């Protein structure tokens, strides 16, 4: 059985969704293929840019180039902030439960190294908690696979995990939240 069927989510085309939170100066309202919104967790002049719909890898790279062009046209400046991050949603709708379990397990095994490759203020950060910071995530994952209960992820308990699984019942995606926002 596929993840889209387990979680009963509408079929979505595209492999990746991206959210970029920025604190800075002279930030553009948006760019082609992106929409922007104010994010209550950010301070000062700030914006969250969200890819308007999931894209293939190649189209995501092109969309990032357009957003970069919008920043350059406005001569935007970026401030380092523990509050601002880049979040990448990976569409897992076509995976089976076993394939999803493998993805999650592999991530948990590599999480320490992956998060250490991010700026140090992302380590133990409230907005992207590692499993070593918040142990409830792996327990909920184990319960989900043992009990086959999709509603297990209909909670905000995991929303601020470095690997956010609350996006499974919403979008059929897993969200990686540990990367900092940088130019």
Short mmCIF file of N, CA and C in Angstrom, two decimals:
data_model
loop_
_atom_site.label_atom_id
_atom_site.label_comp_id
_atom_site.label_asym_id
_atom_site.label_seq_id
_atom_site.Cartn_x
_atom_site.Cartn_y
_atom_site.Cartn_z
N UNK A 1 0.84 -1.17 0.00
CA UNK A 1 0.00 0.00 0.00
C UNK A 1 0.89 1.25 0.00
N UNK A 2 0.53 2.23 -0.79
CA UNK A 2 1.30 3.46 -0.93
C UNK A 2 0.95 4.45 0.19
N UNK A 3 1.89 5.34 0.48
CA UNK A 3 1.70 6.34 1.53
C UNK A 3 0.47 7.20 1.25
N UNK A 4 0.24 7.57 -0.02
CA UNK A 4 -0.93 8.41 -0.34
C UNK A 4 -2.23 7.70 0.04
N UNK A 5 -2.24 6.37 -0.03
CA UNK A 5 -3.42 5.61 0.35
C UNK A 5 -3.52 5.44 1.86
N UNK A 6 -2.39 5.21 2.50
CA UNK A 6 -2.38 5.05 3.96
C UNK A 6 -2.89 6.31 4.64
N UNK A 7 -2.44 7.47 4.14
CA UNK A 7 -2.83 8.75 4.76
C UNK A 7 -4.00 9.42 4.04
N UNK A 8 -4.48 8.81 2.97
CA UNK A 8 -5.63 9.33 2.23
C UNK A 8 -5.44 10.79 1.83
N UNK A 9 -4.29 11.08 1.21
CA UNK A 9 -4.01 12.44 0.73
C UNK A 9 -4.22 12.49 -0.77
N UNK A 10 -4.66 13.63 -1.29
CA UNK A 10 -4.84 13.76 -2.73
C UNK A 10 -3.49 13.63 -3.44
N UNK A 11 -3.51 13.03 -4.62
CA UNK A 11 -2.29 12.85 -5.40
C UNK A 11 -1.68 14.21 -5.73
N UNK A 12 -0.38 14.32 -5.52
CA UNK A 12 0.35 15.55 -5.82
C UNK A 12 1.49 15.23 -6.75
N UNK A 13 1.59 16.00 -7.82
CA UNK A 13 2.73 15.91 -8.73
C UNK A 13 3.89 16.72 -8.14
N UNK A 14 5.08 16.42 -8.56
CA UNK A 14 6.25 17.18 -8.11
C UNK A 14 6.94 16.46 -6.97
N UNK A 15 8.25 16.60 -6.95
CA UNK A 15 9.07 15.89 -5.97
C UNK A 15 9.39 16.69 -4.73
N UNK A 16 9.53 18.02 -4.89
CA UNK A 16 10.03 18.86 -3.80
C UNK A 16 9.17 20.09 -3.59
N UNK A 17 9.04 20.47 -2.34
CA UNK A 17 8.48 21.75 -1.95
C UNK A 17 9.52 22.43 -1.08
N UNK A 18 9.64 23.74 -1.17
CA UNK A 18 10.67 24.46 -0.42
C UNK A 18 10.04 25.66 0.28
N UNK A 19 10.46 25.88 1.52
CA UNK A 19 10.08 27.06 2.30
C UNK A 19 11.38 27.71 2.76
N UNK A 20 11.51 29.01 2.55
CA UNK A 20 12.73 29.72 2.96
C UNK A 20 12.32 30.90 3.84
N UNK A 21 12.75 30.88 5.09
CA UNK A 21 12.47 31.95 6.03
C UNK A 21 13.68 32.89 6.06
N UNK A 22 13.42 34.20 5.99
CA UNK A 22 14.51 35.17 5.91
C UNK A 22 14.22 36.35 6.83
N UNK A 23 15.23 36.75 7.58
CA UNK A 23 15.24 38.03 8.27
C UNK A 23 16.31 38.86 7.59
N UNK A 24 16.01 40.13 7.29
CA UNK A 24 17.01 40.93 6.60
C UNK A 24 16.52 42.32 6.28
N UNK A 25 16.98 42.82 5.14
CA UNK A 25 16.59 44.15 4.67
C UNK A 25 16.34 44.09 3.18
N UNK A 26 15.44 44.95 2.73
CA UNK A 26 15.11 45.08 1.31
C UNK A 26 14.66 43.75 0.69
N UNK A 27 13.81 43.05 1.40
CA UNK A 27 13.34 41.75 0.93
C UNK A 27 12.24 41.92 -0.10
N UNK A 28 12.27 41.18 -1.20
CA UNK A 28 11.20 41.28 -2.19
C UNK A 28 9.91 40.66 -1.67
N UNK A 29 8.79 41.10 -2.24
CA UNK A 29 7.50 40.52 -1.87
C UNK A 29 7.43 39.06 -2.30
N UNK A 30 7.92 38.75 -3.48
CA UNK A 30 7.89 37.37 -3.98
C UNK A 30 8.69 37.33 -5.28
N UNK A 31 8.67 36.18 -5.91
CA UNK A 31 9.29 35.98 -7.23
C UNK A 31 8.42 35.00 -7.98
N UNK A 32 8.61 34.94 -9.28
CA UNK A 32 7.81 34.02 -10.09
C UNK A 32 7.94 32.59 -9.56
N UNK A 33 6.79 31.96 -9.33
CA UNK A 33 6.77 30.59 -8.83
C UNK A 33 6.79 30.48 -7.32
N UNK A 34 6.82 31.62 -6.62
CA UNK A 34 6.88 31.66 -5.16
C UNK A 34 5.74 32.53 -4.64
N UNK A 35 5.27 32.22 -3.46
CA UNK A 35 4.42 33.16 -2.76
C UNK A 35 5.10 33.45 -1.43
N UNK A 36 4.78 34.58 -0.86
CA UNK A 36 5.42 34.98 0.38
C UNK A 36 4.37 35.27 1.44
N UNK A 37 4.80 35.13 2.68
CA UNK A 37 3.91 35.36 3.80
C UNK A 37 4.73 35.81 5.00
N UNK A 38 4.10 36.48 5.91
CA UNK A 38 4.76 36.84 7.18
C UNK A 38 4.72 35.61 8.08
N UNK A 39 5.81 35.37 8.77
CA UNK A 39 5.91 34.23 9.69
C UNK A 39 6.07 34.81 11.09
N UNK A 40 5.17 34.46 11.98
CA UNK A 40 5.17 35.02 13.33
C UNK A 40 6.40 34.70 14.14
N UNK A 41 7.17 33.69 13.76
CA UNK A 41 8.37 33.35 14.53
C UNK A 41 9.57 34.20 14.13
N UNK A 42 9.46 34.93 13.02
CA UNK A 42 10.57 35.77 12.54
C UNK A 42 10.45 37.18 13.11
N UNK A 43 11.56 37.91 13.12
CA UNK A 43 11.59 39.26 13.69
C UNK A 43 12.04 40.28 12.64
N UNK A 44 11.69 41.55 12.89
CA UNK A 44 12.10 42.64 12.03
C UNK A 44 11.55 42.49 10.62
N UNK A 45 12.27 43.04 9.65
CA UNK A 45 11.88 42.84 8.27
C UNK A 45 12.14 41.38 7.95
N UNK A 46 11.09 40.66 7.64
CA UNK A 46 11.23 39.22 7.46
C UNK A 46 10.15 38.71 6.51
N UNK A 47 10.41 37.54 5.98
CA UNK A 47 9.47 36.95 5.03
C UNK A 47 9.72 35.45 4.97
N UNK A 48 8.66 34.71 4.70
CA UNK A 48 8.79 33.30 4.38
C UNK A 48 8.37 33.14 2.92
N UNK A 49 9.27 32.55 2.13
CA UNK A 49 9.02 32.31 0.71
C UNK A 49 8.71 30.83 0.54
N UNK A 50 7.61 30.55 -0.14
CA UNK A 50 7.15 29.17 -0.30
C UNK A 50 6.98 28.89 -1.79
N UNK A 51 7.60 27.81 -2.24
CA UNK A 51 7.42 27.40 -3.63
C UNK A 51 5.92 27.19 -3.85
N UNK A 52 5.38 27.78 -4.91
CA UNK A 52 3.92 27.80 -5.07
C UNK A 52 3.31 26.42 -5.24
N UNK A 53 4.08 25.47 -5.75
CA UNK A 53 3.62 24.09 -5.84
C UNK A 53 4.83 23.18 -5.92
N UNK A 54 4.68 21.92 -5.54
CA UNK A 54 5.83 21.00 -5.64
C UNK A 54 6.36 20.93 -7.07
N UNK A 55 7.67 20.78 -7.17
CA UNK A 55 8.33 20.78 -8.47
C UNK A 55 9.29 19.61 -8.59
N UNK A 56 9.72 19.34 -9.80
CA UNK A 56 10.82 18.41 -10.02
C UNK A 56 12.10 19.06 -9.49
N UNK A 57 13.15 18.29 -9.34
CA UNK A 57 14.42 18.84 -8.88
C UNK A 57 14.88 19.96 -9.80
N UNK A 58 14.84 19.72 -11.11
CA UNK A 58 15.32 20.71 -12.08
C UNK A 58 14.50 22.00 -11.99
N UNK A 59 13.18 21.89 -11.89
CA UNK A 59 12.34 23.08 -11.79
C UNK A 59 12.52 23.80 -10.45
N UNK A 60 12.84 23.05 -9.40
CA UNK A 60 13.12 23.66 -8.10
C UNK A 60 14.39 24.50 -8.19
N UNK A 61 15.43 23.96 -8.83
CA UNK A 61 16.68 24.71 -9.01
C UNK A 61 16.40 25.99 -9.80
N UNK A 62 15.60 25.91 -10.85
CA UNK A 62 15.26 27.10 -11.64
C UNK A 62 14.48 28.11 -10.80
N UNK A 63 13.55 27.64 -9.99
CA UNK A 63 12.76 28.53 -9.13
C UNK A 63 13.66 29.21 -8.09
N UNK A 64 14.62 28.48 -7.55
CA UNK A 64 15.56 29.08 -6.60
C UNK A 64 16.38 30.17 -7.29
N UNK A 65 16.72 29.95 -8.55
CA UNK A 65 17.44 30.97 -9.32
C UNK A 65 16.61 32.23 -9.50
N UNK A 66 15.30 32.07 -9.74
CA UNK A 66 14.42 33.23 -9.88
C UNK A 66 14.30 33.99 -8.55
N UNK A 67 14.22 33.26 -7.45
CA UNK A 67 14.15 33.91 -6.14
C UNK A 67 15.46 34.64 -5.85
N UNK A 68 16.57 34.01 -6.17
CA UNK A 68 17.87 34.66 -5.99
C UNK A 68 17.92 35.95 -6.82
N UNK A 69 17.42 35.91 -8.05
CA UNK A 69 17.38 37.10 -8.89
C UNK A 69 16.56 38.22 -8.27
N UNK A 70 15.44 37.86 -7.63
CA UNK A 70 14.61 38.86 -6.96
C UNK A 70 15.36 39.49 -5.79
N UNK A 71 16.11 38.67 -5.04
CA UNK A 71 16.93 39.21 -3.95
C UNK A 71 18.01 40.16 -4.50
N UNK A 72 18.65 39.75 -5.57
CA UNK A 72 19.72 40.58 -6.16
C UNK A 72 19.16 41.89 -6.70
N UNK A 73 17.99 41.83 -7.34
CA UNK A 73 17.39 43.04 -7.89
C UNK A 73 17.07 44.06 -6.80
N UNK A 74 16.71 43.59 -5.63
CA UNK A 74 16.38 44.48 -4.50
C UNK A 74 17.60 44.78 -3.64
N UNK A 75 18.73 44.13 -3.95
CA UNK A 75 19.95 44.27 -3.13
C UNK A 75 19.65 43.89 -1.68
N UNK A 76 18.97 42.78 -1.53
CA UNK A 76 18.57 42.29 -0.21
C UNK A 76 19.80 41.94 0.62
N UNK A 77 19.66 42.14 1.92
CA UNK A 77 20.67 41.71 2.88
C UNK A 77 20.01 40.68 3.79
N UNK A 78 20.79 39.68 4.20
CA UNK A 78 20.29 38.61 5.05
C UNK A 78 20.98 38.68 6.40
N UNK A 79 20.22 38.47 7.45
CA UNK A 79 20.77 38.42 8.79
C UNK A 79 20.80 36.97 9.25
N UNK A 80 21.91 36.57 9.86
CA UNK A 80 21.93 35.23 10.46
C UNK A 80 20.96 35.24 11.62
N UNK A 81 20.11 34.23 11.67
CA UNK A 81 19.11 34.16 12.73
C UNK A 81 18.79 32.70 13.03
N UNK A 82 18.79 32.36 14.30
CA UNK A 82 18.42 31.00 14.69
C UNK A 82 16.96 30.70 14.36
N UNK A 83 16.16 31.76 14.14
CA UNK A 83 14.74 31.58 13.85
C UNK A 83 14.48 31.23 12.39
N UNK A 84 15.39 31.59 11.48
CA UNK A 84 15.16 31.45 10.05
C UNK A 84 15.80 30.17 9.52
N UNK A 85 15.03 29.41 8.76
CA UNK A 85 15.54 28.15 8.22
C UNK A 85 15.04 27.89 6.82
N UNK A 86 15.65 26.91 6.19
CA UNK A 86 15.19 26.41 4.90
C UNK A 86 14.58 25.04 5.18
N UNK A 87 13.36 24.84 4.71
CA UNK A 87 12.65 23.58 4.91
C UNK A 87 12.35 22.98 3.55
N UNK A 88 12.68 21.71 3.41
CA UNK A 88 12.46 21.01 2.14
C UNK A 88 11.49 19.86 2.37
N UNK A 89 10.38 19.89 1.63
CA UNK A 89 9.40 18.80 1.66
C UNK A 89 9.75 17.84 0.52
N UNK A 90 9.82 16.57 0.82
CA UNK A 90 10.04 15.54 -0.19
C UNK A 90 8.75 14.73 -0.31
N UNK A 91 8.23 14.67 -1.51
CA UNK A 91 7.00 13.94 -1.79
C UNK A 91 7.27 12.45 -1.65
N UNK A 92 6.60 11.81 -0.69
CA UNK A 92 6.79 10.37 -0.46
C UNK A 92 5.49 9.60 -0.72
N UNK A 93 4.55 10.22 -1.43
CA UNK A 93 3.25 9.60 -1.66
C UNK A 93 3.33 8.24 -2.34
N UNK A 94 4.31 8.07 -3.21
CA UNK A 94 4.40 6.83 -3.97
C UNK A 94 5.22 5.75 -3.27
N UNK A 95 5.78 6.06 -2.10
CA UNK A 95 6.52 5.05 -1.35
C UNK A 95 5.56 4.10 -0.65
N UNK A 96 6.05 2.89 -0.39
CA UNK A 96 5.30 1.95 0.45
C UNK A 96 5.66 2.23 1.90
N UNK A 97 4.93 1.62 2.82
CA UNK A 97 5.24 1.78 4.23
C UNK A 97 6.65 1.32 4.56
N UNK A 98 7.10 0.23 3.95
CA UNK A 98 8.45 -0.28 4.20
C UNK A 98 9.49 0.71 3.68
N UNK A 99 9.24 1.29 2.51
CA UNK A 99 10.17 2.27 1.96
C UNK A 99 10.22 3.53 2.83
N UNK A 100 9.07 3.97 3.34
CA UNK A 100 9.05 5.12 4.24
C UNK A 100 9.81 4.80 5.53
N UNK A 101 9.60 3.61 6.08
CA UNK A 101 10.33 3.20 7.29
C UNK A 101 11.83 3.22 7.04
N UNK A 102 12.26 2.77 5.87
CA UNK A 102 13.68 2.78 5.52
C UNK A 102 14.21 4.20 5.44
N UNK A 103 13.44 5.11 4.82
CA UNK A 103 13.85 6.51 4.72
C UNK A 103 13.99 7.13 6.10
N UNK A 104 13.01 6.94 6.95
CA UNK A 104 13.04 7.52 8.29
C UNK A 104 14.20 6.95 9.10
N UNK A 105 14.38 5.63 9.04
CA UNK A 105 15.46 4.99 9.79
C UNK A 105 16.82 5.49 9.31
N UNK A 106 16.99 5.59 8.01
CA UNK A 106 18.26 6.09 7.46
C UNK A 106 18.50 7.52 7.91
N UNK A 107 17.47 8.35 7.87
CA UNK A 107 17.61 9.72 8.34
C UNK A 107 18.03 9.74 9.81
N UNK A 108 17.34 8.99 10.65
CA UNK A 108 17.67 9.00 12.08
C UNK A 108 19.11 8.55 12.32
N UNK A 109 19.59 7.59 11.54
CA UNK A 109 20.98 7.14 11.68
C UNK A 109 21.97 8.23 11.29
N UNK A 110 21.60 9.05 10.31
CA UNK A 110 22.51 10.09 9.80
C UNK A 110 22.23 11.47 10.37
N UNK A 111 21.19 11.61 11.16
CA UNK A 111 20.76 12.92 11.60
C UNK A 111 21.87 13.73 12.27
N UNK A 112 22.63 13.13 13.15
CA UNK A 112 23.70 13.86 13.84
C UNK A 112 24.67 14.49 12.85
N UNK A 113 25.13 13.71 11.89
CA UNK A 113 26.08 14.23 10.89
C UNK A 113 25.42 15.28 10.00
N UNK A 114 24.17 15.04 9.61
CA UNK A 114 23.48 16.01 8.75
C UNK A 114 23.29 17.34 9.44
N UNK A 115 22.84 17.33 10.69
CA UNK A 115 22.61 18.58 11.41
C UNK A 115 23.93 19.26 11.74
N UNK A 116 24.98 18.51 12.02
CA UNK A 116 26.29 19.12 12.27
C UNK A 116 26.82 19.84 11.03
N UNK A 117 26.33 19.48 9.84
CA UNK A 117 26.76 20.17 8.63
C UNK A 117 26.06 21.53 8.48
N UNK A 118 25.08 21.79 9.34
CA UNK A 118 24.38 23.07 9.34
C UNK A 118 25.06 24.01 10.34
N UNK A 119 24.70 25.28 10.28
CA UNK A 119 25.28 26.26 11.19
C UNK A 119 24.99 25.84 12.64
N UNK A 120 25.92 26.11 13.53
CA UNK A 120 25.85 25.62 14.90
C UNK A 120 24.58 26.05 15.64
N UNK A 121 24.01 27.22 15.29
CA UNK A 121 22.81 27.64 16.01
C UNK A 121 21.58 26.82 15.62
N UNK A 122 21.73 25.88 14.69
CA UNK A 122 20.64 24.96 14.36
C UNK A 122 20.69 23.70 15.24
N UNK A 123 21.80 23.48 15.92
CA UNK A 123 21.95 22.30 16.77
C UNK A 123 21.13 22.51 18.04
N UNK A 124 20.17 21.65 18.28
CA UNK A 124 19.33 21.77 19.48
C UNK A 124 18.33 22.91 19.38
N UNK A 125 18.17 23.47 18.20
CA UNK A 125 17.29 24.61 17.96
C UNK A 125 15.83 24.19 18.14
N UNK A 126 15.07 25.03 18.82
CA UNK A 126 13.65 24.74 19.09
C UNK A 126 12.84 24.54 17.80
N UNK A 127 13.28 25.12 16.68
CA UNK A 127 12.53 25.03 15.43
C UNK A 127 12.93 23.82 14.58
N UNK A 128 13.94 23.07 15.02
CA UNK A 128 14.36 21.87 14.27
C UNK A 128 15.03 20.89 15.24
N UNK A 129 14.24 20.39 16.15
CA UNK A 129 14.77 19.51 17.20
C UNK A 129 15.20 18.16 16.65
N UNK A 130 16.42 17.77 17.02
CA UNK A 130 16.94 16.45 16.64
C UNK A 130 16.32 15.39 17.55
N UNK A 131 16.44 14.15 17.17
CA UNK A 131 15.91 13.08 18.03
C UNK A 131 16.64 13.05 19.37
N UNK A 132 17.90 13.52 19.40
CA UNK A 132 18.62 13.58 20.67
C UNK A 132 18.09 14.71 21.56
N UNK A 133 17.37 15.67 20.99
CA UNK A 133 16.78 16.77 21.75
C UNK A 133 15.36 16.45 22.19
N UNK A 134 14.64 15.69 21.38
CA UNK A 134 13.23 15.36 21.64
C UNK A 134 13.01 13.92 21.21
N UNK A 135 12.94 13.02 22.15
CA UNK A 135 12.91 11.59 21.85
C UNK A 135 11.53 11.06 21.49
N UNK A 136 10.52 11.88 21.58
CA UNK A 136 9.14 11.41 21.30
C UNK A 136 8.97 10.98 19.85
N UNK A 137 9.64 11.63 18.92
CA UNK A 137 9.49 11.32 17.49
C UNK A 137 9.72 9.86 17.15
N UNK A 138 10.87 9.30 17.48
CA UNK A 138 11.09 7.89 17.15
C UNK A 138 10.08 6.95 17.81
N UNK A 139 9.62 7.29 19.01
CA UNK A 139 8.61 6.45 19.67
C UNK A 139 7.29 6.50 18.91
N UNK A 140 6.93 7.68 18.41
CA UNK A 140 5.69 7.81 17.64
C UNK A 140 5.81 7.07 16.31
N UNK A 141 6.97 7.13 15.69
CA UNK A 141 7.19 6.42 14.43
C UNK A 141 7.05 4.92 14.66
N UNK A 142 7.69 4.42 15.71
CA UNK A 142 7.60 2.99 16.01
C UNK A 142 6.14 2.58 16.25
N UNK A 143 5.42 3.39 17.02
CA UNK A 143 4.01 3.08 17.27
C UNK A 143 3.20 3.07 15.99
N UNK A 144 3.49 4.04 15.10
CA UNK A 144 2.77 4.09 13.82
C UNK A 144 2.97 2.79 13.04
N UNK A 145 4.20 2.33 12.93
CA UNK A 145 4.46 1.14 12.14
C UNK A 145 3.98 -0.14 12.84
N UNK A 146 3.94 -0.13 14.16
CA UNK A 146 3.42 -1.30 14.88
C UNK A 146 1.90 -1.36 14.84
N UNK A 147 1.26 -0.22 15.01
CA UNK A 147 -0.20 -0.18 15.12
C UNK A 147 -0.88 0.18 13.80
N UNK A 148 -0.10 0.63 12.82
CA UNK A 148 -0.66 1.05 11.52
C UNK A 148 -1.75 2.11 11.71
N UNK A 149 -1.44 3.12 12.54
CA UNK A 149 -2.40 4.16 12.87
C UNK A 149 -1.94 5.49 12.26
N UNK A 150 -2.47 5.85 11.08
CA UNK A 150 -2.04 7.10 10.42
C UNK A 150 -2.31 8.36 11.24
N UNK A 151 -3.36 8.35 12.07
CA UNK A 151 -3.68 9.54 12.83
C UNK A 151 -2.60 9.88 13.86
N UNK A 152 -1.66 8.98 14.06
CA UNK A 152 -0.54 9.19 14.98
C UNK A 152 0.20 10.50 14.66
N UNK A 153 0.22 10.88 13.37
CA UNK A 153 0.97 12.07 12.97
C UNK A 153 0.09 13.31 12.86
N UNK A 154 -1.18 13.22 13.24
CA UNK A 154 -2.06 14.39 13.25
C UNK A 154 -1.88 15.13 14.56
N UNK A 155 -0.68 15.61 14.79
CA UNK A 155 -0.34 16.30 16.02
C UNK A 155 0.74 17.33 15.73
N UNK A 156 0.81 18.34 16.54
CA UNK A 156 1.88 19.32 16.40
C UNK A 156 3.12 18.94 17.20
N UNK A 157 3.07 17.79 17.89
CA UNK A 157 4.21 17.36 18.71
C UNK A 157 5.49 17.21 17.89
N UNK A 158 5.36 16.82 16.63
CA UNK A 158 6.54 16.58 15.79
C UNK A 158 6.81 17.72 14.81
N UNK A 159 5.98 18.75 14.84
CA UNK A 159 6.07 19.80 13.83
C UNK A 159 7.44 20.46 13.80
N UNK A 160 8.07 20.65 14.96
CA UNK A 160 9.35 21.34 15.00
C UNK A 160 10.53 20.37 15.11
N UNK A 161 10.32 19.15 14.68
CA UNK A 161 11.43 18.18 14.61
C UNK A 161 12.26 18.47 13.37
N UNK A 162 13.54 18.15 13.43
CA UNK A 162 14.40 18.32 12.25
C UNK A 162 13.83 17.51 11.08
N UNK A 163 13.23 16.37 11.37
CA UNK A 163 12.47 15.60 10.39
C UNK A 163 11.01 15.69 10.81
N UNK A 164 10.27 16.58 10.16
CA UNK A 164 8.86 16.80 10.50
C UNK A 164 8.01 15.77 9.76
N UNK A 165 7.31 14.94 10.51
CA UNK A 165 6.45 13.91 9.92
C UNK A 165 4.98 14.29 9.98
N UNK A 166 4.65 15.45 10.56
CA UNK A 166 3.24 15.86 10.58
C UNK A 166 2.77 16.26 9.19
N UNK A 167 3.71 16.42 8.26
CA UNK A 167 3.32 16.74 6.88
C UNK A 167 2.85 15.49 6.13
N UNK A 168 3.05 14.30 6.69
CA UNK A 168 2.57 13.07 6.03
C UNK A 168 1.06 13.08 5.83
N UNK A 169 0.25 13.28 6.89
CA UNK A 169 -1.20 13.27 6.66
C UNK A 169 -1.73 14.51 5.95
N UNK A 170 -0.95 15.60 5.95
CA UNK A 170 -1.39 16.83 5.28
C UNK A 170 -1.08 16.79 3.79
N UNK A 171 0.16 16.41 3.44
CA UNK A 171 0.63 16.52 2.06
C UNK A 171 1.18 15.23 1.47
N UNK A 172 1.44 14.23 2.31
CA UNK A 172 2.12 13.03 1.82
C UNK A 172 3.59 13.30 1.60
N UNK A 173 4.15 14.17 2.44
CA UNK A 173 5.57 14.51 2.33
C UNK A 173 6.23 14.41 3.69
N UNK A 174 7.55 14.32 3.68
CA UNK A 174 8.34 14.48 4.89
C UNK A 174 9.09 15.80 4.73
N UNK A 175 9.27 16.51 5.84
CA UNK A 175 9.88 17.83 5.79
C UNK A 175 11.19 17.82 6.55
N UNK A 176 12.25 18.24 5.89
CA UNK A 176 13.56 18.37 6.51
C UNK A 176 13.74 19.85 6.89
N UNK A 177 13.96 20.13 8.19
CA UNK A 177 13.91 21.50 8.70
C UNK A 177 15.22 22.03 9.28
N UNK A 178 16.30 21.29 9.21
CA UNK A 178 17.50 21.67 9.97
C UNK A 178 18.35 22.74 9.30
N UNK A 179 18.24 22.95 8.01
CA UNK A 179 19.15 23.87 7.34
C UNK A 179 18.86 25.32 7.67
N UNK A 180 19.89 26.09 7.88
CA UNK A 180 19.75 27.52 8.15
C UNK A 180 19.47 28.28 6.85
N UNK A 181 18.95 29.49 7.00
CA UNK A 181 18.76 30.35 5.84
C UNK A 181 20.07 31.11 5.59
N UNK A 182 20.60 30.95 4.44
CA UNK A 182 21.80 31.70 4.03
C UNK A 182 21.59 32.17 2.61
N UNK A 183 22.35 33.15 2.22
CA UNK A 183 22.24 33.62 0.85
C UNK A 183 22.64 32.50 -0.10
#
